[in-house]
Coordinates of C-alpha atoms in Angstrom, one line a residue:
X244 CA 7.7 7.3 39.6
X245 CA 6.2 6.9 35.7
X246 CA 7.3 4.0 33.7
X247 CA 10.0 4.7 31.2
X248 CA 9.1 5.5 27.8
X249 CA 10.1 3.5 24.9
X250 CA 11.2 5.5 22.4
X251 CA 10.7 3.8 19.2
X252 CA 12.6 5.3 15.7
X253 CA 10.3 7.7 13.8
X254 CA 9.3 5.7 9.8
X255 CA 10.8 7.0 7.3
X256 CA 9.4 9.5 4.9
X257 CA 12.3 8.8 2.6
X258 CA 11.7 6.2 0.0
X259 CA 14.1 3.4 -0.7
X260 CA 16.3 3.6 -3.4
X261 CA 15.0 3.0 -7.1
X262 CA 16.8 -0.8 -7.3
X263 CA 15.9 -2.5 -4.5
X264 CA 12.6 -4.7 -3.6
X265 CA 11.5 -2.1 -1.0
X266 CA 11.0 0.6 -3.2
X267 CA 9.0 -1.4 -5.9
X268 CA 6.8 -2.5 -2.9
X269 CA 6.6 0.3 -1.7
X270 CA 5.8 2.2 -5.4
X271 CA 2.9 0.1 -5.9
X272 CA 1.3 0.7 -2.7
X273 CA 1.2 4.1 -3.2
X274 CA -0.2 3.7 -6.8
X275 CA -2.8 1.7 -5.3
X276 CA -3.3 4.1 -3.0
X277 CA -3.5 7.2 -5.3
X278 CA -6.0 4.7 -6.9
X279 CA -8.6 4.4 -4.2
X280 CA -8.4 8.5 -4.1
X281 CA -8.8 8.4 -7.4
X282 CA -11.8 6.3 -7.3
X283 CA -13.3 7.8 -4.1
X284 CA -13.4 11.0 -6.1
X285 CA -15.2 10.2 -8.9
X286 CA -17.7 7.8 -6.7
X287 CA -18.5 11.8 -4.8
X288 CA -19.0 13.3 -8.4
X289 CA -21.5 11.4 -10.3
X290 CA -19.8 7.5 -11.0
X291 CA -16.2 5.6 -11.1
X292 CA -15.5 5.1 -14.5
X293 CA -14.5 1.8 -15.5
X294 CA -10.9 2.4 -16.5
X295 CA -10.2 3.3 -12.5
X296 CA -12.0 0.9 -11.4
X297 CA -9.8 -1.7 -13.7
X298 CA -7.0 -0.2 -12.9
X299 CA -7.3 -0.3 -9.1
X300 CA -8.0 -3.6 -9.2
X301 CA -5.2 -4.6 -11.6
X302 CA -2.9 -2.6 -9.3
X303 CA -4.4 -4.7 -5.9
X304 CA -4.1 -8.0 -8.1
X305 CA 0.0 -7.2 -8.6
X306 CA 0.6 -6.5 -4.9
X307 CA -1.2 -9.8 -4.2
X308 CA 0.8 -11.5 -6.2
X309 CA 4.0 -9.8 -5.3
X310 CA 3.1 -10.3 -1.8
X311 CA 2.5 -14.6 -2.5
X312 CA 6.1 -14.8 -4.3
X313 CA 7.9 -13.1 -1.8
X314 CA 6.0 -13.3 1.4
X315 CA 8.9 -16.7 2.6
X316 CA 12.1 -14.1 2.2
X317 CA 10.0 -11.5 3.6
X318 CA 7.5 -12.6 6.3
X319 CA 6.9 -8.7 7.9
X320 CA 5.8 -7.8 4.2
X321 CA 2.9 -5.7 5.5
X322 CA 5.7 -4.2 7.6
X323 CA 7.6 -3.3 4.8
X324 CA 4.6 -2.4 2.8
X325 CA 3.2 0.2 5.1
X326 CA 6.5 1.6 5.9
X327 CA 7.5 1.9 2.2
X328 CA 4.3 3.1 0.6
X329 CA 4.0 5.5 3.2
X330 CA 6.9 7.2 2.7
X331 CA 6.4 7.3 -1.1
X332 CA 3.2 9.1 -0.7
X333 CA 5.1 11.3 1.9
X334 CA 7.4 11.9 -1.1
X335 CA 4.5 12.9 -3.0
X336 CA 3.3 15.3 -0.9
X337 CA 0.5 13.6 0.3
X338 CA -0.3 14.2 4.2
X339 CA 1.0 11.9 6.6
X340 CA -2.6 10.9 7.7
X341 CA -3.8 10.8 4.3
X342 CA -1.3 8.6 3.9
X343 CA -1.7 5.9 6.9
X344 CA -5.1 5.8 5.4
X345 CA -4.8 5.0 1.8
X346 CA -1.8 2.5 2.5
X347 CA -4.3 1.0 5.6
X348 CA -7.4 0.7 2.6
X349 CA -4.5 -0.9 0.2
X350 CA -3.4 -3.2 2.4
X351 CA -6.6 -4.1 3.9
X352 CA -8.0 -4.8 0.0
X353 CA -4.7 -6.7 -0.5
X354 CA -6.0 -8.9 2.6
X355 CA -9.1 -9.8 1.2
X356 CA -8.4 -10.5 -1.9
X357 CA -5.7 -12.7 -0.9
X358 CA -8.2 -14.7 1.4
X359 CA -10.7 -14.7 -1.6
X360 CA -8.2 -16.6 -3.3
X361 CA -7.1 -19.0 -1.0
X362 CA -10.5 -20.0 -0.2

């Protein structure tokens, strides 16, 4: 007989409502993530120009920051970050595996910067 399957709740593609800390979280994941896109395209015609590249990195910079100041009250942040920022580039109309991807490359930059800084 086959093991039982978990079933597991599907993420949500709706965002969080406008006043609460989820959907600020999860807003500026996905502007990070439109920001790599952003960047990756102009890197594939010619060069990134330096007002993405800035703004990327301001935008990676915030989420760091966010993440340090709130990271006690909410110790699955990533959770909540992937969850949320996936669901506002769902909202978007961005693809659902476009989506894993950019919010994976956010959080992943968020990750390194955060260990450049403790270090």
């Amino acid at each position: 007989m086959p093991p039982a399957a978990t079933l597991a709740p599907a993420p949500s593609t709706t965002p969080a409502p406008a006043n609460t800390i989820e959907h600020r979280i999860g807003a500026l994941v996905a502007t990070a993530g439109i920001a790599i896109a952003e960047a990756l395209d102009e890197h594939r015609h010619g060069a990134l120009s330096p007002r993405t590249k800035t703004r990327g990195g301001d935008l990676i910079c915030e989420l760091v920051r966010l993440r340090q100041f709130l990271i006690a009250d909410f110790p699955n942040f990533d959770v909540m970050a992937r969850t949320h920022g996936v669901a506002m580039l769902r909202a978007a109309d961005v693809s659902l595996a476009t989506a894993g991807v950019l919010v994976d490359e956010v959080l992943d930059l968020m990750h390194k910067v955060t260990r450049i800084a403790l270090n």
